[in-house]
Coordinates of C-alpha atoms and ligand atoms in Angstrom, one line a residue:
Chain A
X1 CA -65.0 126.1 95.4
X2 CA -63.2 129.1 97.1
X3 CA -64.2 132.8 98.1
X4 CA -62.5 135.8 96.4
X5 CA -62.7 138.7 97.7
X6 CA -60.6 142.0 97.6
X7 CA -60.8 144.4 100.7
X8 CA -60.5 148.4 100.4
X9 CA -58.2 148.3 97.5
X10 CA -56.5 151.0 95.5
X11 CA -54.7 151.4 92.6
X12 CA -53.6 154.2 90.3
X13 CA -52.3 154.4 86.8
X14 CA -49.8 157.1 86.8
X15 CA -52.3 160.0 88.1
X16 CA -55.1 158.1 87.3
X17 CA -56.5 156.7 90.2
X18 CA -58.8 153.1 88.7
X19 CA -59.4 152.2 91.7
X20 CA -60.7 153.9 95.4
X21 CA -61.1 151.7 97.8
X22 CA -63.0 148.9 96.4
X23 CA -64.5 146.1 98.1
X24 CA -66.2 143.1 96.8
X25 CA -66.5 139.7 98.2
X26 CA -68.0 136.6 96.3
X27 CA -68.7 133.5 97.8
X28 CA -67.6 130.2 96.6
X29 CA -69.6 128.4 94.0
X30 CA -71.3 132.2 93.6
X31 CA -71.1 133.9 90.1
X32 CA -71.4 137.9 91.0
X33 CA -71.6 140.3 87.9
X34 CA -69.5 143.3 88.3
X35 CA -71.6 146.6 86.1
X36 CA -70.8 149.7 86.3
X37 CA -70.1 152.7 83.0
X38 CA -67.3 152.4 80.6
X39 CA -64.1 153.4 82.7
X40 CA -65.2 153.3 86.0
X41 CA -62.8 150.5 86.9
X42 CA -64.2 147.0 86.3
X43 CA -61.6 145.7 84.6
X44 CA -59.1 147.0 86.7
X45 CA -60.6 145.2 89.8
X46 CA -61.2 141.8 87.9
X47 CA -57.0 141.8 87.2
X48 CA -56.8 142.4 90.5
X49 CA -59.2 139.8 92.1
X50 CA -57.1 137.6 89.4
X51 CA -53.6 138.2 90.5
X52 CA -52.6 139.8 87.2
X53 CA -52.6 143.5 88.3
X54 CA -51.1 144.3 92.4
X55 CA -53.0 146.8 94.1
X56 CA -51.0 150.0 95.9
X57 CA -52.6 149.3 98.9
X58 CA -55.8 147.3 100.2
X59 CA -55.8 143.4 100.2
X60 CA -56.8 140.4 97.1
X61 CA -57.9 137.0 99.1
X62 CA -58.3 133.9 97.1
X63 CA -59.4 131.0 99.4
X64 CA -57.2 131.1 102.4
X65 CA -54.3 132.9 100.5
X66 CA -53.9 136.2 100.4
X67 CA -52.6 136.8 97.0
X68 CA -51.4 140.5 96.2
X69 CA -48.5 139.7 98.4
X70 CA -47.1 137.0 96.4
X71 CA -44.6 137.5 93.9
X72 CA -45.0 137.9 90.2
X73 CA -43.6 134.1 89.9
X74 CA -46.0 132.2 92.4
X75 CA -49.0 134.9 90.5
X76 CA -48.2 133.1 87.5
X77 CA -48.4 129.9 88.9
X78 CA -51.7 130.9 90.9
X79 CA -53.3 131.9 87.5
X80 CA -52.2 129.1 85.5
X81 CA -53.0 126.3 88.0
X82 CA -56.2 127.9 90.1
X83 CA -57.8 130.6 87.1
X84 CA -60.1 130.4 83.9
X85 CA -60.2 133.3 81.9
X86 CA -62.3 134.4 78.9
X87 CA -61.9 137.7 77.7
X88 CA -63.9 140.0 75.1
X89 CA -62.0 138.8 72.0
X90 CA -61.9 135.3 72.6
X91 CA -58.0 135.8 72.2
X92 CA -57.4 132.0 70.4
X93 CA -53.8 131.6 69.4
X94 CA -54.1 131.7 65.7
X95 CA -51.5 128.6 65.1
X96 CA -53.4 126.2 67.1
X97 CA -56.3 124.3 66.2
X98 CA -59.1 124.7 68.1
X99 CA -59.0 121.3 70.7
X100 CA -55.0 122.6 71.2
X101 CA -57.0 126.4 72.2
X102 CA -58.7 124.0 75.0
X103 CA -55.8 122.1 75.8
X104 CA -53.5 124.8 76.2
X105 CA -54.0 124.9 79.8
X106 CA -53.6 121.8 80.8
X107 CA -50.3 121.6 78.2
X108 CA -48.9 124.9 80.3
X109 CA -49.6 122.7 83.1
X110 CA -47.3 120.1 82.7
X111 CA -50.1 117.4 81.1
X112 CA -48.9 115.5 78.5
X113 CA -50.6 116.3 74.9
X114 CA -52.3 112.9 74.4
X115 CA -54.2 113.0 77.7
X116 CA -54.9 117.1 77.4
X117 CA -56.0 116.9 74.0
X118 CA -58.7 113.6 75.9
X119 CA -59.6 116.5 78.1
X120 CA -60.4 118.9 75.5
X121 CA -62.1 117.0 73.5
X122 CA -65.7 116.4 75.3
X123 CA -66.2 120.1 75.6
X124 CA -66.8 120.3 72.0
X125 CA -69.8 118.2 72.1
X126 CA -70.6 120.1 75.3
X127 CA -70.7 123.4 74.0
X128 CA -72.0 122.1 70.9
X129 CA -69.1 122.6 68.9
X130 CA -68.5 118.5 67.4
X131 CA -66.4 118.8 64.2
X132 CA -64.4 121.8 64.9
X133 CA -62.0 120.1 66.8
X134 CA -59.1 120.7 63.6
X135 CA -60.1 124.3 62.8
X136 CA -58.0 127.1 63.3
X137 CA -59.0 130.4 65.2
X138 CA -59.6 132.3 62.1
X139 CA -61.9 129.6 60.3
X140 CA -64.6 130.1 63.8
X141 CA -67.3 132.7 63.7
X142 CA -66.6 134.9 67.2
X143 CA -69.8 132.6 68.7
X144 CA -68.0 129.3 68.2
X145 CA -64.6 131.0 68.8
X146 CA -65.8 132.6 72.0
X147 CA -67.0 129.1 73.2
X148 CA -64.1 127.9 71.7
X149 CA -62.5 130.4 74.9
X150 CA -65.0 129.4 77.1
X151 CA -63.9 125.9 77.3
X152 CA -60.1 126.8 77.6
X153 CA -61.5 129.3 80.4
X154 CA -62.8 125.8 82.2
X155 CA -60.9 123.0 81.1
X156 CA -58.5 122.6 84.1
X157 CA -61.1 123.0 86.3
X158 CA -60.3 126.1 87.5
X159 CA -61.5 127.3 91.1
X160 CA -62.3 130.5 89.6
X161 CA -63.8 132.0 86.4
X162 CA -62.9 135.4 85.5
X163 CA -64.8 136.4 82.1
X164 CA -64.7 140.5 81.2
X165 CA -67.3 140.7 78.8
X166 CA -67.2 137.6 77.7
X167 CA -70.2 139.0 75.0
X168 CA -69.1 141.6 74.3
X169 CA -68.2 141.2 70.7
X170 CA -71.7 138.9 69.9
X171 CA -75.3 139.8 68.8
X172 CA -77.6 139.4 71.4
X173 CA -78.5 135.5 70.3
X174 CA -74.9 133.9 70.3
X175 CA -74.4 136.4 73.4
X176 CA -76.8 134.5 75.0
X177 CA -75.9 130.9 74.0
X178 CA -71.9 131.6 75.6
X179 CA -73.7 132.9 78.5
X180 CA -76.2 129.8 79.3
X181 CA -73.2 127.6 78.6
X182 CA -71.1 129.9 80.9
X183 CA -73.4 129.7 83.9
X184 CA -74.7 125.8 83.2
X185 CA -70.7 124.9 82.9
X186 CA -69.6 127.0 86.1
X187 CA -72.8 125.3 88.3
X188 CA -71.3 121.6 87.3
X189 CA -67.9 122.6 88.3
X190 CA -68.8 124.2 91.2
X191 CA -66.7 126.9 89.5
X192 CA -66.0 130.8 91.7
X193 CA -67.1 133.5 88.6
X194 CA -66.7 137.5 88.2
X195 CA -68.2 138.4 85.4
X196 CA -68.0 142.1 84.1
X197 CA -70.5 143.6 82.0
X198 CA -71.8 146.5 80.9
X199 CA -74.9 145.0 79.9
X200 CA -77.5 144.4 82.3
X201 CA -79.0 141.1 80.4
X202 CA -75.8 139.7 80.6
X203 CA -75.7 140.5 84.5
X204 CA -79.1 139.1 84.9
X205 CA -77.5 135.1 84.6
X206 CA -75.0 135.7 87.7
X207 CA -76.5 135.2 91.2
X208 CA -75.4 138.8 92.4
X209 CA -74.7 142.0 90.8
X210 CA -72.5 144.8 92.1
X211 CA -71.9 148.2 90.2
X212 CA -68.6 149.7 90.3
X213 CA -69.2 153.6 90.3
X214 CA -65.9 155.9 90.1
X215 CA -63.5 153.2 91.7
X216 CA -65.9 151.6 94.4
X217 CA -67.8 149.0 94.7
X218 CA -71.8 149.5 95.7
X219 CA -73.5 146.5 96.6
X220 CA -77.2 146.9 95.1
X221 CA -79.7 147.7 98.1
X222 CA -82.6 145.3 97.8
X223 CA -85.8 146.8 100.1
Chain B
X1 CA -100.0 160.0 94.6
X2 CA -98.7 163.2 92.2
X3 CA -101.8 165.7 94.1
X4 CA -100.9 164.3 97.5
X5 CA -97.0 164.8 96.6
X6 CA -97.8 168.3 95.7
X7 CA -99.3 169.4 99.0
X8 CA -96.0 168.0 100.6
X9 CA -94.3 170.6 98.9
X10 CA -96.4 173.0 100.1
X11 CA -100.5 173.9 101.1
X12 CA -102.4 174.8 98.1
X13 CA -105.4 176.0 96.8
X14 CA -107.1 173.6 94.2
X15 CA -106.0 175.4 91.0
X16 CA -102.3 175.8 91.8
X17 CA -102.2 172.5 92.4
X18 CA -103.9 171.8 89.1
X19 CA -101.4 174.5 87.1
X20 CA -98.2 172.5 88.7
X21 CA -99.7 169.1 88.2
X22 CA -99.9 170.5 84.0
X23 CA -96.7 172.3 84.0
X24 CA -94.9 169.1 85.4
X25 CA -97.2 165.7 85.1
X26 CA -99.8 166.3 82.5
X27 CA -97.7 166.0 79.4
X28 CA -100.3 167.9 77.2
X29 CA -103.6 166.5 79.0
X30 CA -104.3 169.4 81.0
X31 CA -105.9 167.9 84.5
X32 CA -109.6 168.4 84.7
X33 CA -110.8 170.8 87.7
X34 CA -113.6 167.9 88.3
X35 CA -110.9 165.3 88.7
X36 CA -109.0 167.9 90.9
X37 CA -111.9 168.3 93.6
X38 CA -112.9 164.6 93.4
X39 CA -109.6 163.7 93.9
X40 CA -109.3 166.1 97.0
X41 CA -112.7 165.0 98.0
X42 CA -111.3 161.6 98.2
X43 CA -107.9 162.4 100.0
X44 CA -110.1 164.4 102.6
X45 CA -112.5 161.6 103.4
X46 CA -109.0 159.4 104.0
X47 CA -107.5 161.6 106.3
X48 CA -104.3 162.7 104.3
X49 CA -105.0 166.2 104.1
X50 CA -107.3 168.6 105.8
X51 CA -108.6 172.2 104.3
X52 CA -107.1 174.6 105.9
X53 CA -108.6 177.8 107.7
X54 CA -111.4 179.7 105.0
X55 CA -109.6 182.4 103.2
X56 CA -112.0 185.9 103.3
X57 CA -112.7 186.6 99.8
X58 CA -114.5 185.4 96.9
X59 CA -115.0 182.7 94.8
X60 CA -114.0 179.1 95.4
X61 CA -110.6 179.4 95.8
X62 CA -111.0 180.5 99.2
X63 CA -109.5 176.5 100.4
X64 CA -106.0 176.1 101.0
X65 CA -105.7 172.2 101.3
X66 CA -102.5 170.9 103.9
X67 CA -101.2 167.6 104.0
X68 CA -101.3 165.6 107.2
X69 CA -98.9 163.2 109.1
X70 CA -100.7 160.4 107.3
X71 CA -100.6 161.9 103.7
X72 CA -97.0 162.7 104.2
X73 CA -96.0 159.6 105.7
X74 CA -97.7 157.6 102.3
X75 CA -96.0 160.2 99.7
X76 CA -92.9 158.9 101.8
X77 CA -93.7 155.6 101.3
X78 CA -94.3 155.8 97.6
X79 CA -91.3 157.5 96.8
X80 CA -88.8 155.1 98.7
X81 CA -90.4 151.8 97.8
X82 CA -89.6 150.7 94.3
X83 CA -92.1 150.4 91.7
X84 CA -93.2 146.6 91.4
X85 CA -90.4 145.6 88.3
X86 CA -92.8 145.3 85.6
X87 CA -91.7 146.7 82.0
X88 CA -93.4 150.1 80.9
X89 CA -92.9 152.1 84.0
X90 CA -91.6 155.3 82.5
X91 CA -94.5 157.0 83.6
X92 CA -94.2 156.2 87.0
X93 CA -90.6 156.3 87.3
X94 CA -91.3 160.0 85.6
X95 CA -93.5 161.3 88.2
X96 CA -91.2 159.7 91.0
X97 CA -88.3 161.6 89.9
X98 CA -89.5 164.7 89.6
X99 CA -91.8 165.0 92.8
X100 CA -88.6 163.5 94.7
X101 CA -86.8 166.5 93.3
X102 CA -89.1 169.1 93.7
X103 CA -89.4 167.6 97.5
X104 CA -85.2 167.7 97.9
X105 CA -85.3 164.1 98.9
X106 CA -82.3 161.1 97.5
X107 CA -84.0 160.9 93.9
X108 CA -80.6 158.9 93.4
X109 CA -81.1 156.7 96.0
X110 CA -85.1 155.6 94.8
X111 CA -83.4 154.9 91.5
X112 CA -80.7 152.7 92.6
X113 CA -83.6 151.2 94.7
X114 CA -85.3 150.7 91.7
X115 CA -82.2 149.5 89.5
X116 CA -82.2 146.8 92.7
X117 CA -85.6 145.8 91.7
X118 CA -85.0 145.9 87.6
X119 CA -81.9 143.8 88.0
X120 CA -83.9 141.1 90.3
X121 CA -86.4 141.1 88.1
X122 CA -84.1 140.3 85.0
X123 CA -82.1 137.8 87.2
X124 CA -85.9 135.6 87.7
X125 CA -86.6 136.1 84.5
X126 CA -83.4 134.5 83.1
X127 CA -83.6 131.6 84.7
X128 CA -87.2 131.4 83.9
X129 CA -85.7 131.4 80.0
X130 CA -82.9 129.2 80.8
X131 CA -85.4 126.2 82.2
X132 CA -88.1 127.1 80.4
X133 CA -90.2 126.0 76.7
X134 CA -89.6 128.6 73.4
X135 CA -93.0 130.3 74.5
X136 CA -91.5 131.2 78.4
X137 CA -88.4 132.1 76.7
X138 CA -90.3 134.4 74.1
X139 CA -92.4 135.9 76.9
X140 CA -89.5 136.0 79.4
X141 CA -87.3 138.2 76.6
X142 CA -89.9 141.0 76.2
X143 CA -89.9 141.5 80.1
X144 CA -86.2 141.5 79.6
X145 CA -86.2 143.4 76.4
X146 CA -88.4 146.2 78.1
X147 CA -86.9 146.4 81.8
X148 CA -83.1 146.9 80.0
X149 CA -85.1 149.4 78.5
X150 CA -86.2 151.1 81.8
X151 CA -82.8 150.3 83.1
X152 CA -81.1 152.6 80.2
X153 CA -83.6 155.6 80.7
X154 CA -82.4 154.9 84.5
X155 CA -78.7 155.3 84.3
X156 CA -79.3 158.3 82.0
X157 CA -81.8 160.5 84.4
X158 CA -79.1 159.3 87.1
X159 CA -76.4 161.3 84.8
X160 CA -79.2 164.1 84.3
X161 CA -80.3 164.6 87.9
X162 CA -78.4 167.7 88.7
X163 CA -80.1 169.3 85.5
X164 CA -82.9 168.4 86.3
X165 CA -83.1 169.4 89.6
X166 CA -82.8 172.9 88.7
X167 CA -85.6 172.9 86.1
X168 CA -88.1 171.4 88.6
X169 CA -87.1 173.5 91.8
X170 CA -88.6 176.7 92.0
Ligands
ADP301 N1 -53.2 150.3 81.4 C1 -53.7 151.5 81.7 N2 -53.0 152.6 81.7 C2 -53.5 153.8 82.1 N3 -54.8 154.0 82.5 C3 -55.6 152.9 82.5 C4 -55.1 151.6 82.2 N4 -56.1 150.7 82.3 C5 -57.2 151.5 82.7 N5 -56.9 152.8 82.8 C6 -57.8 153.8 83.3 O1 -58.3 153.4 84.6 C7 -59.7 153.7 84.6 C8 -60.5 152.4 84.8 O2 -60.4 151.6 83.6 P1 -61.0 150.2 83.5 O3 -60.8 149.4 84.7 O4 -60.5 149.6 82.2 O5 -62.6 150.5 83.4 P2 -63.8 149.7 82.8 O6 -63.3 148.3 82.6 O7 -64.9 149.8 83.8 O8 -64.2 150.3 81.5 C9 -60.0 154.5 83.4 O9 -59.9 155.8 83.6 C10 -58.9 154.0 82.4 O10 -58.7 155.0 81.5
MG302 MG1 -63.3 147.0 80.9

């Protein structure tokens, strides 16, 4: 379990500024949704709490590490060997069977096939997907393929999850089965998750929420 | 709460206070006079307003009615602490909004108070429905159902506020 956190950070995209000073930190073991309106920078500050996108100034802690200092090279390594991610479009690879979708982090990772395949393969009865080990991305309905994600998100038992609306593409029902499995999943691991949303329900399963309002971050005031 | 807020604005005599509370609150159920007075009557006896000094004239709406330190420290009260986060509220959250903009206090800030409250609310409520039987999870989904509701209507008078602010200040 570690803390993430990013302190006063910025970042622009050519003249668009994403970013203005955002802070969040999240505890370890804490899931924290990240709302806010369409374009107001949540994604931007969930690549950024993941080492995929470098701020222009402000700092990106991960544990003890502070991690936007670190070169492209040791990122990669970072996300591959510390991060889970499940995005929108589940984003299978379409040449792999399903259990090799799961795998495919721990393969990356240096583990040989036979024993990442063993790893994969319980998370199918977990997220009650037994018997669709063999099937390919495009034989899934986006449920199953988003759990499908889900478990490649969790399978190297990462320290942190980072999900950007991981629902986004379901009806409310399958929306909330990926979600109870999300949070049940993260709690047994002890697993770190952002979660962005636009959708308050799907906010409601993290511990915290935090809106993100033209590039900051505003923690919710409780009375 | 709406009469009380109304004499915070400003002293009043009974029947402009019953011609804003229609224009604004009323929502085509004109206010009776009656309910007016009794309601004055009331606020009197509590000590959160006082009639002010006899008008000379005629008639009864000689009164001017004036809010006191108590009366304006409750509309105070109401406005900053959130409604309780039960589904339905519009028409609470309604008559919040637009007192705490015709009174130039942080209408924004009650709201995001409130959002607070909505988004606790949910978060109980979905781990009621993640632990809980079909018939906790049916009635945990129409609280959820209706305070997402109350959320949306939320964010969208946040977008509005400006707009709305000019309509309801005089
Ligand atoms: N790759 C990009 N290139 C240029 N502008 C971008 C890029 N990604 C995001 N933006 C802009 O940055 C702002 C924040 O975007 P984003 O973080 O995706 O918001 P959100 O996830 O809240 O919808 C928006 O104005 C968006 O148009
Ligand atoms: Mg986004």
């Amino acid at each position: 379990m570690k803390a993430i956190e990013a302190r006063d950070v910025h970042l622009s995209f050519g003249e668009t500024p994403a970013l203005r000073g955002a802070s969040i930190s999240v505890a370890p073991g804490e899931i924290v949704a990240i709302m806010g309106p369409s374009g107001s920078g949540k994604t931007t500050l969930l690549h950024c709490l993941a080492g995929i996108l470098v701020p222009d100034a402000g700092e990106i802690h991960f544990g003890d590490h502070r991690i936007d200092t670190l070169s492209e090279n040791q990122r990669s390594v970072l996300r591959r060997d510390e991060f889970g991610f499940v995005f929108q479009f589940g984003q299978l690879v379409p040449e792999l069977t399903a259990e090799e979708n799961v795998a495919l982090p721990l393969l990356l990772g240096g583990v040989k096939r036979t024993a990442a395949l063993g790893k994969a393969r319980p998370w199918f009865e977990r997220l009650g997907l037994a018997g669709l080990e063999r099937r390919r991305s495009g034989e899934l309905s986006g449920g199953q393929a988003q759990r499908v994600a889900l478990a490649r998100g969790l399978v190297a038992r990462p320290g942190a999850l980072f999900a950007d609306e991981p629902t986004g593409a379901l009806d409310s029902l399958t929306g909330e089965q990926v979600m109870d499995l999300l949070v049940a999943s993260a709690r047994e691991q002890g697993t770190t998750v952002v979660l962005v949303t636009h959708e308050a329900r799907v906010a409601a399963y993290a511990d915290r929420q935090v809106i993100v309002r033209d590039g900051k971050v505003n923690a919710l005031v409780h009375s | 709460m709406t009469l009380l807020g109304l004499l915070d604005r400003e002293p009043s005599h009974g029947y402009d206070l019953k011609r804003h509370y229609d224009t604004f609150f009323s929502r085509g159920k004109p206010l009776p006079f009656g309910q007016v007075y009794s309601t004055l009557g009331r606020l009197a006896r509590d000590g959160k307003i006082v009639v002010g000094e006899v008008e000379p004239g005629e008639g009864p709406e000689r009164k001017r009615y004036v809010i006191t330190e108590r009366g304006a420290t409750e509309v105070e009260s109401w406005l900053t602490e959130p409604v309780e986060a039960e589904p339905n509220l519009q028409t609470v959250l309604f008559t919040k909004v637009v007192l705490a903009l015709m009174l130039g206090r942080p209408a924004e800030e009650y709201l995001d108070r409130q959002r607070a409250a909505h988004l606790r609310r949910m978060t109980e409520l979905t781990e009621l429905r993640r632990n809980g039987e079909l018939v906790d999870v049916l009635l945990a989904d129409h609280g959820l159902f209706h305070l997402e509701a109350d959320l949306h209507w939320i964010d969208t008078t946040v977008a509005r506020l400006d707009a709305l602010r000019k309509v309801v200040r005089k």
